[in-house]
Coordinates of C-alpha atoms and ligand atoms in Angstrom, one line a residue:
X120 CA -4.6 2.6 -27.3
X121 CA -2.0 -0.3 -27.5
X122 CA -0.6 -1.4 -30.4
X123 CA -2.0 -4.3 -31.8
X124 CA -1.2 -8.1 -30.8
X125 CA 1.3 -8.4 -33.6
X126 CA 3.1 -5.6 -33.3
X127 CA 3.3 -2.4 -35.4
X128 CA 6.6 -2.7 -36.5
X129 CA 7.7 -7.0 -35.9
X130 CA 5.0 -8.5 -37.0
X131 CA 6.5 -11.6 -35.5
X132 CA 6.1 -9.6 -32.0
X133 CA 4.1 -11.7 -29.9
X134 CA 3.1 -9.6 -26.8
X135 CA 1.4 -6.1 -26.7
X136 CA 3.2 -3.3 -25.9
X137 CA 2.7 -0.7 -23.4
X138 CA 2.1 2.7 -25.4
X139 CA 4.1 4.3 -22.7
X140 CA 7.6 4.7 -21.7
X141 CA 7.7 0.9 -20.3
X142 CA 11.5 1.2 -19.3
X143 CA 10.3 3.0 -16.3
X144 CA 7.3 1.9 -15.8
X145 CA 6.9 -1.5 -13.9
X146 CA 2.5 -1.4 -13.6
X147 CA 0.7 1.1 -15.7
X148 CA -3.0 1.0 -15.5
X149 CA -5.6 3.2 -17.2
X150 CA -9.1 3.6 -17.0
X151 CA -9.7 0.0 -14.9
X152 CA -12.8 -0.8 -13.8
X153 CA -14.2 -4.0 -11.8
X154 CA -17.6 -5.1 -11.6
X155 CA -18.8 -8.1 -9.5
X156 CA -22.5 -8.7 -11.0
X157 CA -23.9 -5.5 -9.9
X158 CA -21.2 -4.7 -7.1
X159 CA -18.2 -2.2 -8.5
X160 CA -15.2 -3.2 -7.0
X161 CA -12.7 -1.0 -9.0
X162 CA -14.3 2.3 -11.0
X163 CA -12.4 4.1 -13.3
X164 CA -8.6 3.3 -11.9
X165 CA -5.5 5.0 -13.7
X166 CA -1.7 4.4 -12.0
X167 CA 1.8 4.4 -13.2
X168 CA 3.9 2.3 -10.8
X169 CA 7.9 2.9 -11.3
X170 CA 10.7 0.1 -11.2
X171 CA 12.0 -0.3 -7.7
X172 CA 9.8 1.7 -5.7
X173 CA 7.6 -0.2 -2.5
X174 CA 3.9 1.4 -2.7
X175 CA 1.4 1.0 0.5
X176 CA -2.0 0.3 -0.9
X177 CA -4.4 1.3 1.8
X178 CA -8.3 1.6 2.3
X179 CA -11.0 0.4 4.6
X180 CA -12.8 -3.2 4.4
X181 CA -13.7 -4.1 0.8
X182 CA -12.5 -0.6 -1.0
X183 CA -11.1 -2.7 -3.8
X184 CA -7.3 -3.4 -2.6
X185 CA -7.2 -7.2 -3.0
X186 CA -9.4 -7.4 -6.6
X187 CA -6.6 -4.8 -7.6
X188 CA -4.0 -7.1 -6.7
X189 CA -5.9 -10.1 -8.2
X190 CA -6.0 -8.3 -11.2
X191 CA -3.0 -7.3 -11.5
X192 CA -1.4 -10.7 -10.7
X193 CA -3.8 -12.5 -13.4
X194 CA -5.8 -14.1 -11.3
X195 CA -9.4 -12.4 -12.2
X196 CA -9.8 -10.5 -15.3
X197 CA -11.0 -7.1 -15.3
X198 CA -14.2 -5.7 -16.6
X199 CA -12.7 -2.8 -18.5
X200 CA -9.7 -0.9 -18.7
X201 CA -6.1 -1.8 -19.9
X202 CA -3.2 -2.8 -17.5
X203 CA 0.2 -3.4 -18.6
X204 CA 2.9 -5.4 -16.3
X205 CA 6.6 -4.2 -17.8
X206 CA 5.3 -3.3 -20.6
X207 CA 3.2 -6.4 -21.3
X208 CA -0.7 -6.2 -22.2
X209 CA -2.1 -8.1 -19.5
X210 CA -5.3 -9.5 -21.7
X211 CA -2.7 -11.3 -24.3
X212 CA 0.5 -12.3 -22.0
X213 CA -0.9 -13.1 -18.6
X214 CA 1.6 -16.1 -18.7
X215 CA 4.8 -14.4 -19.7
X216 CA 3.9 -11.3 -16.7
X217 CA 3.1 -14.1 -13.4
X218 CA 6.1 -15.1 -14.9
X219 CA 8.0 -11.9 -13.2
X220 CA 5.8 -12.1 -10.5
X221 CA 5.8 -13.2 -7.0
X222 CA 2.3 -13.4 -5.3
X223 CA 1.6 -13.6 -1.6
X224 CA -1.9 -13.7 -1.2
X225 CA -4.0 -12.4 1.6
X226 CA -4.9 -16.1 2.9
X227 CA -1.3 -17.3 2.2
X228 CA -2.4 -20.9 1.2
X229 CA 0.4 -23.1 2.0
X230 CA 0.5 -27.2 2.5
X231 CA 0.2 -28.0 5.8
X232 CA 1.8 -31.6 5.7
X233 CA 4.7 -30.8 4.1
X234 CA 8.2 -29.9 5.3
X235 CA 9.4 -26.3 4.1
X236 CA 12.0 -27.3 1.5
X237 CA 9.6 -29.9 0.1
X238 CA 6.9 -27.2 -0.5
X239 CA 9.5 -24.2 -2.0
X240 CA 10.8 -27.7 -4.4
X241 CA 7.3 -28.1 -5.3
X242 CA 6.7 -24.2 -5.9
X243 CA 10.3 -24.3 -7.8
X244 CA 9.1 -27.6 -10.0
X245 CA 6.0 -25.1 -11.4
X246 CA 8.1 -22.2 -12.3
X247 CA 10.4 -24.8 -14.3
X248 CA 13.4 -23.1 -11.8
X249 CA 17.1 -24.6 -13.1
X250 CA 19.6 -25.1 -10.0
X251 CA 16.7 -24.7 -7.9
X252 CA 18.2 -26.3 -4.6
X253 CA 21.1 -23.2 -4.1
X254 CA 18.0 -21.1 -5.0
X255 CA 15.7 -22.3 -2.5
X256 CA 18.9 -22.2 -0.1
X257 CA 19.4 -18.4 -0.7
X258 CA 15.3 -17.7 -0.4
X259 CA 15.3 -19.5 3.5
X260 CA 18.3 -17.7 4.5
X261 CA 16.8 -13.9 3.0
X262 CA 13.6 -15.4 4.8
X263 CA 15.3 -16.1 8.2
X264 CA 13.7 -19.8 7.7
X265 CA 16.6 -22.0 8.9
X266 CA 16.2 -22.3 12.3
X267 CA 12.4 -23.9 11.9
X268 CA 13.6 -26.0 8.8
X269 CA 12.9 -29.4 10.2
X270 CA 9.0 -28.6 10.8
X271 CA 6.1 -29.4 8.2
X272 CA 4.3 -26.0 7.6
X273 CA 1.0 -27.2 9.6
X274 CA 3.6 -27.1 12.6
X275 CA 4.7 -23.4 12.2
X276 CA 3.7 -20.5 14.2
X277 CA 2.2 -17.9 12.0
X278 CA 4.7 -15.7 11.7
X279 CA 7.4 -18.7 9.9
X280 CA 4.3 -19.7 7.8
X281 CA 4.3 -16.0 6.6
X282 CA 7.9 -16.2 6.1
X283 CA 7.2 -18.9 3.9
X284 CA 4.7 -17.2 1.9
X285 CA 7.1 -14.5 1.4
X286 CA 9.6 -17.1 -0.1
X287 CA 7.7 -18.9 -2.3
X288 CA 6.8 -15.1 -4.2
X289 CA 10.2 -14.3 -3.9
X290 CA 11.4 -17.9 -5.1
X291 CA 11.3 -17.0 -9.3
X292 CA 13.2 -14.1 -8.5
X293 CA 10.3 -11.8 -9.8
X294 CA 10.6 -8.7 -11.1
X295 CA 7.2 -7.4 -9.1
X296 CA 6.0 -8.7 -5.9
X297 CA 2.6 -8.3 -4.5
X298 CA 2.2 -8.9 -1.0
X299 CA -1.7 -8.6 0.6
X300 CA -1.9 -8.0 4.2
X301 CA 1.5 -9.3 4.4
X302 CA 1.9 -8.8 8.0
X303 CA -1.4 -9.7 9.2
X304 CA -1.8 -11.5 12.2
X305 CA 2.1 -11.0 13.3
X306 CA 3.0 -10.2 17.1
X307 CA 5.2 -7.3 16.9
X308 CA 9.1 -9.1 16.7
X309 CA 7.7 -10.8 13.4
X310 CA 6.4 -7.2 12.1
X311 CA 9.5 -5.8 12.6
X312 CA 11.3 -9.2 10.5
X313 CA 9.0 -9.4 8.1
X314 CA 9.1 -6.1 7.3
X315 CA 12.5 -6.3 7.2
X316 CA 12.3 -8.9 4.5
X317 CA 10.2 -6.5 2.7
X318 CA 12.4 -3.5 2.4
X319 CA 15.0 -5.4 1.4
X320 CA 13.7 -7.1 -1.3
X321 CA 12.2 -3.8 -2.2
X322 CA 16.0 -2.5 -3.1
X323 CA 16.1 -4.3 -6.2
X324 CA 12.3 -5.2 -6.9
X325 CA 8.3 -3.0 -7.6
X326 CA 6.6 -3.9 -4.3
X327 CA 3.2 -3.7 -4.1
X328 CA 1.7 -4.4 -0.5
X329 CA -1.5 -3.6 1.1
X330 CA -2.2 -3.2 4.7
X331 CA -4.4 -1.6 7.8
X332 CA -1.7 -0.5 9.7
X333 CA -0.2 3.2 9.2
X334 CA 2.7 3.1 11.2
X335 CA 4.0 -0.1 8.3
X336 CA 3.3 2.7 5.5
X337 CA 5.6 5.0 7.2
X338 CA 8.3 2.1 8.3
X339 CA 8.2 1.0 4.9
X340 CA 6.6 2.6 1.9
X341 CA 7.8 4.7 -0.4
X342 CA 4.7 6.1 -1.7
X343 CA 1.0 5.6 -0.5
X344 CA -2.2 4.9 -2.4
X345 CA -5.2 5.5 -0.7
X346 CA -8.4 3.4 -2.3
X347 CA -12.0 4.3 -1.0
X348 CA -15.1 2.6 -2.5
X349 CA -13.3 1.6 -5.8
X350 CA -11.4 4.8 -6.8
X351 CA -8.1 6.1 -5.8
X352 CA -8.5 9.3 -3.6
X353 CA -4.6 9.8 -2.5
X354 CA -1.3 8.5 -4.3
X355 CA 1.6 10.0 -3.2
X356 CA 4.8 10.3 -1.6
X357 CA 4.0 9.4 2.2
X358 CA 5.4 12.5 3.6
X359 CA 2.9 14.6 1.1
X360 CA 0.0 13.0 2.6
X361 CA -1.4 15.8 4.2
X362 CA -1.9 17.8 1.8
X363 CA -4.9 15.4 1.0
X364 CA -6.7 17.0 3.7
X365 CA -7.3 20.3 1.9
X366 CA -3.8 21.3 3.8
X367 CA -5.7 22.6 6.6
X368 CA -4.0 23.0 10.0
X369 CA -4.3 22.0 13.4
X370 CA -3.4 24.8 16.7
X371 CA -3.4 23.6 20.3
X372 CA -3.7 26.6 22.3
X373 CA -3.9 26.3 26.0
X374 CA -5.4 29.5 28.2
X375 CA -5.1 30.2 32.0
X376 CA -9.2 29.6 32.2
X377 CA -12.2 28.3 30.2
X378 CA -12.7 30.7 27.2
X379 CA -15.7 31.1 24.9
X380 CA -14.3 31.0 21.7
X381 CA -17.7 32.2 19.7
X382 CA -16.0 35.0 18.3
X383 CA -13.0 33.2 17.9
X384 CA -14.9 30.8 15.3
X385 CA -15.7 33.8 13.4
X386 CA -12.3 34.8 12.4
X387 CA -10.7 34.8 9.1
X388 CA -9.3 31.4 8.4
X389 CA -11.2 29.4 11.4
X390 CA -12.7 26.0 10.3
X391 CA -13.7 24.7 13.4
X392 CA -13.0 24.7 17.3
X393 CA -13.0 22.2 19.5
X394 CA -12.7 22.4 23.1
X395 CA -11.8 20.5 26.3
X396 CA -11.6 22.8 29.2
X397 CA -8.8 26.0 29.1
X398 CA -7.3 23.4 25.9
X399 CA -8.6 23.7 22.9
X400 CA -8.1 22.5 18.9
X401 CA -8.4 25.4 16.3
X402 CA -8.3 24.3 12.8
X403 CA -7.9 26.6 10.0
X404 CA -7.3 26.7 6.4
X405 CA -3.6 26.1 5.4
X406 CA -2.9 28.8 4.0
X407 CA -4.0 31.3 6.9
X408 CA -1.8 31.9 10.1
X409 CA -4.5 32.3 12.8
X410 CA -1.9 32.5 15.4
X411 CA -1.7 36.2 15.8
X412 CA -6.1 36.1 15.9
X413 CA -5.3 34.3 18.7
X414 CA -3.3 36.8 20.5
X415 CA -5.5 39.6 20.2
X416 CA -8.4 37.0 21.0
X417 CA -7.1 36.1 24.6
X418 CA -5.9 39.9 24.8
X419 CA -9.9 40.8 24.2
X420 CA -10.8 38.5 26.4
X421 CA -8.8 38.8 29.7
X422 CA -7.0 35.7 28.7
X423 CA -3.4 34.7 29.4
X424 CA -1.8 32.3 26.4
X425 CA 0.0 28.8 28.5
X426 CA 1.0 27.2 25.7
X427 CA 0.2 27.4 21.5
X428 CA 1.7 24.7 19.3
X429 CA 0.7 23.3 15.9
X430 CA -0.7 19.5 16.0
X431 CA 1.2 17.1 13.3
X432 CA -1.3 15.2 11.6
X433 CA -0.5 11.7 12.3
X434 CA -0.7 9.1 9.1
X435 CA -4.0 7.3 10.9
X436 CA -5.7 10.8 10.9
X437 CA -5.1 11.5 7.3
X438 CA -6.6 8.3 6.1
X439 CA -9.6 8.8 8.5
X440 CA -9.9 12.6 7.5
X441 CA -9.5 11.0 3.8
X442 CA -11.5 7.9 3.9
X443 CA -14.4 8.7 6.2
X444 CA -17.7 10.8 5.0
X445 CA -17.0 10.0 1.3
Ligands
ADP1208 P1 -10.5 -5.0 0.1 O1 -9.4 -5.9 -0.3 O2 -10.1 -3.6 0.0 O3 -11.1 -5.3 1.5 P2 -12.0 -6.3 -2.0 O4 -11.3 -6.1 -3.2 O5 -11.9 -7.6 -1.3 O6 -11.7 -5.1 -0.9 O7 -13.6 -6.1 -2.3 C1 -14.1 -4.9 -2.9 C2 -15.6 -5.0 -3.1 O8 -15.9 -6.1 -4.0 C3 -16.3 -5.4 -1.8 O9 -17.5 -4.7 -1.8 C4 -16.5 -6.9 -1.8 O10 -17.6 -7.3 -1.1 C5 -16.7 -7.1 -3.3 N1 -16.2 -8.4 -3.8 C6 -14.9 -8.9 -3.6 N2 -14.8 -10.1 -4.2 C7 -16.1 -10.4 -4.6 C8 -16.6 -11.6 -5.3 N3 -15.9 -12.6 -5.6 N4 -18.0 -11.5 -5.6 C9 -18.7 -10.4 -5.3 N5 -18.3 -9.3 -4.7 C10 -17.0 -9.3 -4.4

């Protein structure tokens, strides 16, 4: 599918190109698959990531998020499939793309011993980085670093040492940053900053982030990728999430006494009912307003109509609706 290593028409051309439109395209991936000895980790992934855009990569517990990431950022190779990083092969250039690159990884490994300028001048030294104390100055102040400057890492809550993290990706001004469970572990000030940090390096740069919490998707995120068991089963804008759910729609009707709602269930449209009392959930296929069943149901049925509203799916009940029972 890509051209070959030297190029179809440079054959001095040392990288492979992406067959696609690369100038919009930051990650492309097609057809990747992941095997761990007998275990599939990744089955069968395509994407297209654009320039500038911060994607939430969700899923449960060992649906494949972090071996994407690793992947993608060189550090394991992939079983089959073809991924391209700006337009770069990832098989033949794996040193030119972690060059555009920044990395936080989900156990941020860090130095404990050493003080925080000494470890971003080490991390500086093995990207070759020219003028690198004005850079390192610039990455603790985007960081919010300064005020525990004077501490060795080992000495930092965890909320700095994720900070630091955070600046040692962003450190070789890369192009891409991948960020696993960047905010893991944070009390909810350091959520707030870190995300913070996030969205605005996410003005100029492809973010790439996974996490477990929904309400960072929506603070953050731009799009959402949902990954269950190894395959992608939503990618899309995160306010078009529902329609993962098969579109259908939630009604909260409340009726001056207990109702039984058998012949309710049967009516065009009606998924299921649940109930809690004179309250209960109708849901019904999206594209069927079961509001006015409802009036002639509680008209039927001696029943007086308190309340009827429609129930916004929240982000946490999409991905269970999504993830669960698959
Ligand atoms: P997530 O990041 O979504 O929790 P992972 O990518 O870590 O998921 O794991 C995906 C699957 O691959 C899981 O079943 C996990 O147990 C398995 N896995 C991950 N790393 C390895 C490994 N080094 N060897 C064997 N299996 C692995």
């Amino acid at each position: 599918m890509g051209f070959s290593r030297t190029g179809f028409f440079n054959q001095s051309l040392a990288v492979t190109l992406c067959p696609l439109n690369s100038r919009f395209m930051s990650i492309e991936i097609s057809h990747l698959t992941k095997l761990y000895g007998e275990q599939k980790a990744l089955d069968d992934i395509n994407l297209s990531i654009h320039k500038g855009e911060i994607t939430g990569l969700l899923g449960p517990n060992g649906a494949g998020k972090s071996t994407l990431m690793k992947i993608i950022t060189c550090f394991i190779p992939q079983t089959c499939g073809e991924l391209w990083v700006e337009g770069l092969n990832i098989k033949d250039n794996s040193l030119e793309i972690r060059k555009k690159l920044g990395y936080l990884p989900e156990n941020n490994p860090l130095y404990p011993e050493m003080y925080i300028k000494e470890y971003l001048a080490f991390i500086a030294g093995i990207y070759k980085i020219r003028n690198f104390q004005s850079k390192i100055d610039e990455i603790i102040e985007i960081t919010g670093l300064a005020p525990e400057i004077h501490k060795t890492i080992g000495k930092l809550s965890k909320g700095f040492r994720q900070r630091v993290g955070l600046a040692q990706a962003l450190l070789n001004d890369p192009s891409v940053l991948i960020l696993d469970e960047p905010t893991s572990g944070l009390d909810p000030n350091q959520l707030v900053e870190i995300r913070e940090v996030i969205k605005k390096a996410g003005r100029q740069k492809t973010v790439i982030m996974s996490t477990h919490i929904m309400q960072e998707v929506e603070a953050v995120c731009d799009r959402v990728i949902i990954i269950n068991k190894g395959k992608i089963v939503a990618d899309d804008k995160t306010e078009n999430l529902s329609r993962y759910t098969g579109g259908s729609r939630i009604i909260q009707v409340e009726f001056d006494k207990k109702a039984d709602l058998l012949s309710l269930k049967g009516s065009v449209g009606v998924l299921k009912v649940h109930q809690e009392g004179p309250r209960c959930l109708i849901f019904s296929k999206g594209e069927v307003d079961i509001r006015a069943a409802i009036f002639k149901y509680a008209v039927d049925h001696d029943l007086t109509v308190l309340s009827m509203s429609e129930n916004q799916r929240s982000l946490e009940n999409i991905f269970r609706e999504i993830t669960s029972g698959r």
